[in-house]
Coordinates of C-alpha atoms in Angstrom, one line a residue:
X1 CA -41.7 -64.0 12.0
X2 CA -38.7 -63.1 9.6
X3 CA -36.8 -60.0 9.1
X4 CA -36.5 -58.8 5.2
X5 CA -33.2 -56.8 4.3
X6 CA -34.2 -55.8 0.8
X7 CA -31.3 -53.4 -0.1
X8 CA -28.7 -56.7 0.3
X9 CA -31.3 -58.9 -0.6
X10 CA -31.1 -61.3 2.3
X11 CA -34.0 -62.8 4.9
X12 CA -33.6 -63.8 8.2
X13 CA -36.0 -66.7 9.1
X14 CA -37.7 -67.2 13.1
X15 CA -34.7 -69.2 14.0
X16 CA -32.2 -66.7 13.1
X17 CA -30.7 -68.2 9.9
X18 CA -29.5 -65.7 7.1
X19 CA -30.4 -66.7 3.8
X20 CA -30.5 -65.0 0.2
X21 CA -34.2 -63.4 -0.6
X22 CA -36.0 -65.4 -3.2
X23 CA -37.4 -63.0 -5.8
X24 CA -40.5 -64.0 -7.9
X25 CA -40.2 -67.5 -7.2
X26 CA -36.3 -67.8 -7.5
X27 CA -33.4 -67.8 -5.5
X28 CA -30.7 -65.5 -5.5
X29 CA -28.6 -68.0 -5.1
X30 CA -27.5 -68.3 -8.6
X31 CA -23.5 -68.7 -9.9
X32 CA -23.1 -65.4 -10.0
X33 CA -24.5 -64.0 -6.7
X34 CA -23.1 -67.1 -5.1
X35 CA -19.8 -65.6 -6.4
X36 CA -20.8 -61.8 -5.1
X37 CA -21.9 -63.2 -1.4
X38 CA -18.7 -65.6 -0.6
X39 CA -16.0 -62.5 -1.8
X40 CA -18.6 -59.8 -0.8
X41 CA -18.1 -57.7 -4.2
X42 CA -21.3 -56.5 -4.5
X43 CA -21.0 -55.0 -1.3
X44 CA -17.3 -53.9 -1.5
X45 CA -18.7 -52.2 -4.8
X46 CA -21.8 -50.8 -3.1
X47 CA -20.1 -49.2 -0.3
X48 CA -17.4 -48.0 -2.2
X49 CA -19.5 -46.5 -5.0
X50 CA -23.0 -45.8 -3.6
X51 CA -23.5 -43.2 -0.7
X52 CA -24.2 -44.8 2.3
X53 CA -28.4 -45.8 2.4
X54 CA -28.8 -45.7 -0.8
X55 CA -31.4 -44.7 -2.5
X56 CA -32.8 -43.1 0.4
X57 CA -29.7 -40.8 1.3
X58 CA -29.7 -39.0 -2.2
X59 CA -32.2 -37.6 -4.6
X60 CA -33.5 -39.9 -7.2
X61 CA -31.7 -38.4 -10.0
X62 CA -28.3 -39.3 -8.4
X63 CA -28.3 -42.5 -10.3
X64 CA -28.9 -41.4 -13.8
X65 CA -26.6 -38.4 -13.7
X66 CA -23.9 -40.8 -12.2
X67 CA -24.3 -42.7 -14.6
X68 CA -24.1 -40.1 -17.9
X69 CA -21.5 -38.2 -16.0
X70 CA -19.0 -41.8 -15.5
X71 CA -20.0 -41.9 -19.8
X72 CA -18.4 -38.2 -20.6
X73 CA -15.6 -38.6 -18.1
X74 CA -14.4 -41.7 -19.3
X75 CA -14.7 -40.1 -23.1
X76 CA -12.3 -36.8 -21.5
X77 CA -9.8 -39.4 -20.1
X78 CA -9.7 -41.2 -23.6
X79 CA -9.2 -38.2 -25.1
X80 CA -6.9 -36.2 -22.7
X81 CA -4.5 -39.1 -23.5
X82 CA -4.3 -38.4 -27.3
X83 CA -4.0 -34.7 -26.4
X84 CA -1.6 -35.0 -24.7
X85 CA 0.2 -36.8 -27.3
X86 CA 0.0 -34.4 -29.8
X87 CA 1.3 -31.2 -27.5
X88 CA 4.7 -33.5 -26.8
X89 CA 5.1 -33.7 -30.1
X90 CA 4.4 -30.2 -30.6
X91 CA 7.0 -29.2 -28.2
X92 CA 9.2 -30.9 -30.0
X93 CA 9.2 -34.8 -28.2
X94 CA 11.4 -36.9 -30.1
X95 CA 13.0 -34.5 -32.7
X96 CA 16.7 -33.9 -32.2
X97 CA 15.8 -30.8 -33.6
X98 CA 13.9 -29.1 -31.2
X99 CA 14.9 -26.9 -28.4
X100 CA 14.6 -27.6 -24.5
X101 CA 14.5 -23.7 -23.4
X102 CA 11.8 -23.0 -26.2
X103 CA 9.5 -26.4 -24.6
X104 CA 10.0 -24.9 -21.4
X105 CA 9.0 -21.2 -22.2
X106 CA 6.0 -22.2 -23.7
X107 CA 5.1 -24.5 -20.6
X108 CA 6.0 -21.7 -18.2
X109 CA 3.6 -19.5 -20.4
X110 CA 0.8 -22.3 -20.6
X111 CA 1.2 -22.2 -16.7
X112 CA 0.9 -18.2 -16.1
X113 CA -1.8 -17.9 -18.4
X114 CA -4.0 -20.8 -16.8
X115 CA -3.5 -19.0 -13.5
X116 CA -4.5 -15.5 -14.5
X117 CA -7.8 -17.2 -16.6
X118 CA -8.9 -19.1 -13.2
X119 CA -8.3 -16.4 -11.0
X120 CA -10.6 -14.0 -13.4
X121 CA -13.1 -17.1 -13.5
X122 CA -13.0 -16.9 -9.6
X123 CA -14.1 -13.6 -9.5
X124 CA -17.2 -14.3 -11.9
X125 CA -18.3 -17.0 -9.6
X126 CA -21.2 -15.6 -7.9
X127 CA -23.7 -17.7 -10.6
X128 CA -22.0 -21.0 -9.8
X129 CA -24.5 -21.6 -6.8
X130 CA -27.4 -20.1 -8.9
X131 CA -26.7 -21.9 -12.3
X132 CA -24.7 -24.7 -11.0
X133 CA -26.3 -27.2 -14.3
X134 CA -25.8 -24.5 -16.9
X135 CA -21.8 -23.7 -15.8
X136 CA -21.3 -27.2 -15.2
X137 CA -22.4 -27.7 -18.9
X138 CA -20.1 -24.4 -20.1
X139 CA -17.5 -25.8 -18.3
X140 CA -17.5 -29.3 -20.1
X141 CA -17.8 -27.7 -23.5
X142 CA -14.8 -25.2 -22.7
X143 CA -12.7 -29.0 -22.1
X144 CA -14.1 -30.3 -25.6
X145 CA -12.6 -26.6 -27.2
X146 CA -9.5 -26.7 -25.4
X147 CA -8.7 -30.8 -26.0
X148 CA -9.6 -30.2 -29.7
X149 CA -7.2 -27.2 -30.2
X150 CA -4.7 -29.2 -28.7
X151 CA -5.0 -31.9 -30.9
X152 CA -4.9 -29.5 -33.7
X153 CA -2.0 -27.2 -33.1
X154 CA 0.9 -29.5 -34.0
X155 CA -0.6 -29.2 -37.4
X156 CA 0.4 -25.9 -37.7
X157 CA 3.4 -24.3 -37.4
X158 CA 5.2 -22.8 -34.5
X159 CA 3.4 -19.6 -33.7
X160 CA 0.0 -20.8 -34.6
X161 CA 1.0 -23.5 -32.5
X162 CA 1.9 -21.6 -29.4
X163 CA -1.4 -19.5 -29.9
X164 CA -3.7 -23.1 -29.9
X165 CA -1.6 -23.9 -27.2
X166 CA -2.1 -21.1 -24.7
X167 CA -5.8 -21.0 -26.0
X168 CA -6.4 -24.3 -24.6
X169 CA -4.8 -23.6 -21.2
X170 CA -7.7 -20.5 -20.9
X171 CA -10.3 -23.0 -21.5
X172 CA -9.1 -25.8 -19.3
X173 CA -8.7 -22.8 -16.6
X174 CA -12.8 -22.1 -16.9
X175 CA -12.6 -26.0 -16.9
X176 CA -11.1 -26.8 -13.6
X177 CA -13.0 -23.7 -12.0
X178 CA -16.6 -23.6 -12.7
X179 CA -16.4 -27.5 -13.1
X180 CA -15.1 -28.3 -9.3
X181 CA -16.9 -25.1 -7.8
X182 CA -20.6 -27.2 -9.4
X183 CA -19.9 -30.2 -8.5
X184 CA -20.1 -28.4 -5.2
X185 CA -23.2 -27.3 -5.7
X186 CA -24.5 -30.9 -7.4
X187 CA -23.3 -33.0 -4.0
X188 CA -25.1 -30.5 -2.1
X189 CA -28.3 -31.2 -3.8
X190 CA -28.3 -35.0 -4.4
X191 CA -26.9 -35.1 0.1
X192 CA -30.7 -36.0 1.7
X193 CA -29.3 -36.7 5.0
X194 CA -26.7 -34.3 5.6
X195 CA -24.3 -36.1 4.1
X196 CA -22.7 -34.2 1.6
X197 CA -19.0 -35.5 2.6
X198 CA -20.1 -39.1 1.7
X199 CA -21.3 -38.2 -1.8
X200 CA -18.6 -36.2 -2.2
X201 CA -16.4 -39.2 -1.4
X202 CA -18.3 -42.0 -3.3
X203 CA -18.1 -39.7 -6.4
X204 CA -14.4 -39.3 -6.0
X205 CA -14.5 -42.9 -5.7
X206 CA -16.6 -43.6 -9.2
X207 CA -13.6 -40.6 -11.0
X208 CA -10.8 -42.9 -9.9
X209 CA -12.0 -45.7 -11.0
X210 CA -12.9 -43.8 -14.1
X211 CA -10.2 -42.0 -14.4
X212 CA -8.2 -45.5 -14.8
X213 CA -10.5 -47.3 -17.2
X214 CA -9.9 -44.3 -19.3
X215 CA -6.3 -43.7 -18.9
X216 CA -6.3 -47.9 -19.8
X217 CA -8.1 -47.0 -22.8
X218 CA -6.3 -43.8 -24.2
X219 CA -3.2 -46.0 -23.6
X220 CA -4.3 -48.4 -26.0
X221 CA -5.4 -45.4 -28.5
X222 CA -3.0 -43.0 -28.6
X223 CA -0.5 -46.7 -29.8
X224 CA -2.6 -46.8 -32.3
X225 CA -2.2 -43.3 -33.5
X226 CA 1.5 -44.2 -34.0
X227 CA 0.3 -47.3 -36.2
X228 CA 0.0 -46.9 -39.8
X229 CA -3.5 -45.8 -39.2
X230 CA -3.2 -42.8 -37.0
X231 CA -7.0 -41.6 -38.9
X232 CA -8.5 -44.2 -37.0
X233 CA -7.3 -42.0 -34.1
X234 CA -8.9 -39.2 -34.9
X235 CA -12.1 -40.3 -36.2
X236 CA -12.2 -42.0 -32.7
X237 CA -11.3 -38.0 -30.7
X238 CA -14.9 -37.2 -32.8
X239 CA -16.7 -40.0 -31.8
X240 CA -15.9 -39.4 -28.5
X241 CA -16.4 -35.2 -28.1
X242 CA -19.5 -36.5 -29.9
X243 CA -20.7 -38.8 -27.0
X244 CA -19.2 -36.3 -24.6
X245 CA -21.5 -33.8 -25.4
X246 CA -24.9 -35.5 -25.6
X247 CA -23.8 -37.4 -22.3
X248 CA -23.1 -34.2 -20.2
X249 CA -26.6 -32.3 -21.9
X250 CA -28.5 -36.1 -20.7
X251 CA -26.9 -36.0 -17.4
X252 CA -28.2 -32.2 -17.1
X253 CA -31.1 -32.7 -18.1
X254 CA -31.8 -35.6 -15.8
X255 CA -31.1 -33.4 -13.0
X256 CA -34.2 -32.0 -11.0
X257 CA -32.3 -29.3 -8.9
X258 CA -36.0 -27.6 -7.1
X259 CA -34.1 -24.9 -5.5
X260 CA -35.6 -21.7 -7.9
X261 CA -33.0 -19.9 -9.6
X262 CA -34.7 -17.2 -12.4
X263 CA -34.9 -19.6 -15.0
X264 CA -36.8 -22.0 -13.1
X265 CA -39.0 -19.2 -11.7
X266 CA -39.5 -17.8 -14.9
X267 CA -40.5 -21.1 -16.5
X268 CA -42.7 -21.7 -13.4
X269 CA -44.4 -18.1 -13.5
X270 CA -45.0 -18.2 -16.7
X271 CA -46.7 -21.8 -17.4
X272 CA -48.7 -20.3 -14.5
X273 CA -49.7 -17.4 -16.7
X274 CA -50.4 -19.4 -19.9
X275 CA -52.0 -22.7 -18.7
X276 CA -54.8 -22.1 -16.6
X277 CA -52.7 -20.9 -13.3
X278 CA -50.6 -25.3 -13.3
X279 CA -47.1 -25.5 -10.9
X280 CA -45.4 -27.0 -13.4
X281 CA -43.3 -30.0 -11.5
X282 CA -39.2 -30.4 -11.8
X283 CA -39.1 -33.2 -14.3
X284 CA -41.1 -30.8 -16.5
X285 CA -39.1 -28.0 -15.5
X286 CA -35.8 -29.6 -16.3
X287 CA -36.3 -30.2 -19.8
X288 CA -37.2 -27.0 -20.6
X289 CA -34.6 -24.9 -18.7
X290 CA -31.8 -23.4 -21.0
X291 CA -28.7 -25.5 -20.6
X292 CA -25.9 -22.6 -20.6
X293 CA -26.1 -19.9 -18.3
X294 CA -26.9 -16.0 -19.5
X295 CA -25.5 -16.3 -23.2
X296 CA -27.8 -13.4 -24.9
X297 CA -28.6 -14.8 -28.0
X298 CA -28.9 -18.6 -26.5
X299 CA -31.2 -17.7 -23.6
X300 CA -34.4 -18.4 -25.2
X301 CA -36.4 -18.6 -22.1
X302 CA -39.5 -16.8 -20.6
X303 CA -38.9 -13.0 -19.2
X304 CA -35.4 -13.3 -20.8
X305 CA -35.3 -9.5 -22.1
X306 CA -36.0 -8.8 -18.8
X307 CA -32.7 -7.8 -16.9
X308 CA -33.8 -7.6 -12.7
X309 CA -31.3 -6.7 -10.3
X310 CA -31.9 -7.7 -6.8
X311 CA -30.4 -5.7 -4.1
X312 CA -28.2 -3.7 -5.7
X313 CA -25.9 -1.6 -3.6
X314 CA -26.4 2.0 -4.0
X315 CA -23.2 2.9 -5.2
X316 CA -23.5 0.3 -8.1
X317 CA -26.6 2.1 -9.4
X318 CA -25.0 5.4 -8.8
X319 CA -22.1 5.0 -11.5
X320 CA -24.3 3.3 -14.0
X321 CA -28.0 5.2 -13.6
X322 CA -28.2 8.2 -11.4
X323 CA -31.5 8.9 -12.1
X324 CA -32.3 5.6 -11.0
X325 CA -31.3 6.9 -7.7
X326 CA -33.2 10.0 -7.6
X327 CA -36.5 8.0 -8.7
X328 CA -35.8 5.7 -5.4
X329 CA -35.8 8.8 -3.7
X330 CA -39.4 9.9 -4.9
X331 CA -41.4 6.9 -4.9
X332 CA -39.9 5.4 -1.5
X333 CA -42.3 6.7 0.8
X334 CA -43.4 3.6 2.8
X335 CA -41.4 2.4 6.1
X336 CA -43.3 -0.7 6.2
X337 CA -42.4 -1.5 3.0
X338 CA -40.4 -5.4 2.3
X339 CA -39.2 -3.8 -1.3
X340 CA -39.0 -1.3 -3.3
X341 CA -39.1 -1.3 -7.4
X342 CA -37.7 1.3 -9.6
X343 CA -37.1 1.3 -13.8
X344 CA -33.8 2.1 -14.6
X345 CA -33.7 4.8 -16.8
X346 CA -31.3 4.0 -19.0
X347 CA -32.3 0.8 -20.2
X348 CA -35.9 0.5 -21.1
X349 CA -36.3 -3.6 -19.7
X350 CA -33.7 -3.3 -16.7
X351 CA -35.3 -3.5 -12.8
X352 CA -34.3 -2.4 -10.0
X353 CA -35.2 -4.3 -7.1
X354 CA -34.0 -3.0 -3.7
X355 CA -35.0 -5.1 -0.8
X356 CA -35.6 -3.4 2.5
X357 CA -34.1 -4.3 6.3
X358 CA -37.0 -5.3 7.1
X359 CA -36.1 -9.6 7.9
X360 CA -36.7 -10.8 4.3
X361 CA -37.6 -14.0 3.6
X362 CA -36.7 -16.5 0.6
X363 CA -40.6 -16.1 -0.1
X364 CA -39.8 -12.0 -0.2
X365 CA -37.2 -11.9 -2.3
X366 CA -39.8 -14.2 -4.6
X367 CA -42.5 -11.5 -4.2
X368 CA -40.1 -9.0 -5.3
X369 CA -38.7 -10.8 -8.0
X370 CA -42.1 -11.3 -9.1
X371 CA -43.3 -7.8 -8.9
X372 CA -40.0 -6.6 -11.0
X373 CA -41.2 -9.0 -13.5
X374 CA -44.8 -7.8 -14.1
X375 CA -43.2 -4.1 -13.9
X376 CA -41.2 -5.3 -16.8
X377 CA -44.1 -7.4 -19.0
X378 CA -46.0 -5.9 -21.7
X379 CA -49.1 -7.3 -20.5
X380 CA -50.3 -5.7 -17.0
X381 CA -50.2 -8.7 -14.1
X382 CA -52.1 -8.0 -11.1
X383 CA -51.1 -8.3 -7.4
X384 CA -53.7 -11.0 -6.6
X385 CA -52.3 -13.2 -9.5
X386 CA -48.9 -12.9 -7.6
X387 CA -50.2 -14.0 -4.3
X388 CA -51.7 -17.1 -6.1
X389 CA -49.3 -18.2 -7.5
X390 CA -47.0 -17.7 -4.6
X391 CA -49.6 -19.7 -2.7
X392 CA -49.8 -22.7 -5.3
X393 CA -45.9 -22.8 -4.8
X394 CA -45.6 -23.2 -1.4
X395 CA -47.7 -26.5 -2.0
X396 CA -45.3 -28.1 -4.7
X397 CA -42.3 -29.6 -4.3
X398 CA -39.8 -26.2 -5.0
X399 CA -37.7 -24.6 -1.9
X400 CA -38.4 -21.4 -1.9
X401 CA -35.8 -20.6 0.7
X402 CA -33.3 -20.3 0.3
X403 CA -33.6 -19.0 -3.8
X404 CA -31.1 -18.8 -5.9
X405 CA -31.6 -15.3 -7.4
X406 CA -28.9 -13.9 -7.8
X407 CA -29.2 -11.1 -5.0
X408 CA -27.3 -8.6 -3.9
X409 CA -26.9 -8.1 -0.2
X410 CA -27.5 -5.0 -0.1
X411 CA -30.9 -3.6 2.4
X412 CA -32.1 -0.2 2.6
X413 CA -34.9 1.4 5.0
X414 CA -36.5 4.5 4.9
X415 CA -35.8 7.4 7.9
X416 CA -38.3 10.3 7.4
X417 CA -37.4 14.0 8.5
X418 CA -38.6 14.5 11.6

């Protein structure tokens, strides 16, 4: 009898001798692995790297996106480095010229302003959980905006400068907000085994070592910007935002999150509707979710002139519809009731969904998200096409609890008059 280790690539014969697996007729024994097994680099590299049981502990789109998200970090590092650059000598780095208070002032302004943009950016961050791929995107483009403007405003003169300057300390605010709060989000859904804290680590791991091929590399770059060919610099900071870009839409588009936020749901409800009552899977599903999160005029997706609020607190709906309020009042009539749907009237396609006390469920809040929608469509949808489809989805792969609907917490119940 022998004992096959697959994931180191070793076998262990009856007489309990470990030796390397053969694969399709050959050794893995050769000069190379040879190399790997006597300084054990493969599996210092594994275990520093990979999440412990790999690929069973994470989802099996942890790879690719590792792999497209090491390609756009490594291009922000490069070009972070000649960024940098150019604001020293915008503040004046080696010109006799230049002023030490003025450098500092516009330093201590870079700072305040990039703490009042994160703490406004914190209190927009109840879609991170929801839209965790779209803000992680945003966030990534907002570094491409600010890392350009940077590398542009010593071109101009001191107040334009200043302005670049301070603009590119807003962006890098959304930056470092939306993109740690996501990645957040992403560890939680690539961890199989409850082990969130290891990804997390690994992935820290894979930045540092990132993080110091591409300081290496925007070393070596930003030397040659002081060459006689500082254009080969810059065509270099396109390339790269170039690659940066398509990497981080690749890596979100490899990602198959199947919690349901309301684009997924949308998507889902409506391939239902159009092509003869199909779950559409979440490979499908992730290419044709809209990569930035709740932009009007870029939100192309199904039900998207549809604005439902779940669980709205009372008071909320008070300031901006009172009538709303008083049509709650009239058509509220059942205490047995999970939900309870009511057109605003101020705004011809916006819902209001209020969810009762009544123990809702992730597949509830679904129901009633679903039932706001068809309140909302031009074309009538009945109650029995809900329940299918609600039916067909708790046989696919998508969690519906919890959902990622953005809803309030707010739950009302009816108390007649006695």
């Amino acid at each position: 009898m022998t004992i096959i280790d697959r994931e180191n690539s070793l076998i262990v014969d009856s007489e309990g001798s470990v030796r390397p697996l053969r694969v399709g007729g050959a050794s893995c024994s050769s000069s190379l692995n040879c190399f790997q097994d006597v300084f054990g680099l493969k599996t210092i590299a594994r275990d520093l790297f990979l999440p412990a049981g790999y690929p069973a502990s994470v989802t099996p789109d942890y790879l690719t996106f590792q792999i497209y998200d090491s390609i756009q970090g490594l291009s922000s590092y490069i070009r972070g480095m000649l960024s940098n650059q150019s604001i020293l000598l915008g503040l004046g780095f080696g010109n006799k010229d230049a002023s030490i208070v003025a450098a500092t002032l516009s330093i201590a302004a870079r700072e305040t302003i990039a703490t009042i943009s994160s703490l406004y950016v914190c209190s927009k961050s109840s879609s991170f959980d929801s839209h965790s791929k779209q803000w992680r995107l945003a966030a990534d483009i907002c570094n491409d905006i600010a890392l350009t403007l940077q590398i542009c405003a010593p071109f101009f003169d001191k107040h334009k400068f200043l302005i670049m300057y301070l603009l590119g300390a807003v962006c890098q605010a959304v930056t470092g907000v939306a993109g740690s709060s996501t990645r957040m989000a992403l560890t939680q859904h690539f961890a199989l085994q409850q082990n969130a804290a290891n990804v997390a680590a690994c992935e820290s791991a894979q930045e540092t070592a990132i993080t110091a091929i591409g300081l290496l590399l925007g070393l070596l770059l930003a030397r040659l910007s002081e060459s006689s060919i500082p254009q080969a610099a810059i065509v270099c900071f396109i390339v790269l935002t170039y690659i940066h870009i398509h990497a981080n839409i690749k890596a979100m588009r490899c990602l198959r999150i199947t919690r349901l936020n309301r684009f997924r749901l949308g998507i889902l409800f409506h391939a239902w509707l159009q092509k003869e009552q199909q779950i559409l899977v979440p490979e499908q599903v992730a290419r044709l979710e809209p990569l930035l999160p709740g932009i009007p005029f870029l939100d192309t997706g199904p039900f998207s002139n549809i604005d439902i609020m779940i669980a709205p607190s009372l008071d909320s709906v008070q300031r901006r519809d009172p009538a709303a309020i008083k049509r709650l009042v009239d058509v509220f009539d059942d205490a047995q009731a999970m939900h309870c749907i009511v057109q605003s009237t101020m705004k011809r396609h916006r819902i209001y969904v209020f969810l009762t006390d009544r123990g809702i469920s992730g597949e509830d809040v679904i129901r009633a998200y679903l039932d706001g929608l068809c309140m909302g469509m031009s074309a009538p949808v009945s109650q029995r096409m809900v329940a299918r489809f609600i039916e067909a989805l708790k046989q696919s792969p998508w969690t519906m609890d919890p959902v990622l609907l953005n809803q309030g917490s707010s739950r009302i119940s009816l108390k007649k008059k006695e």
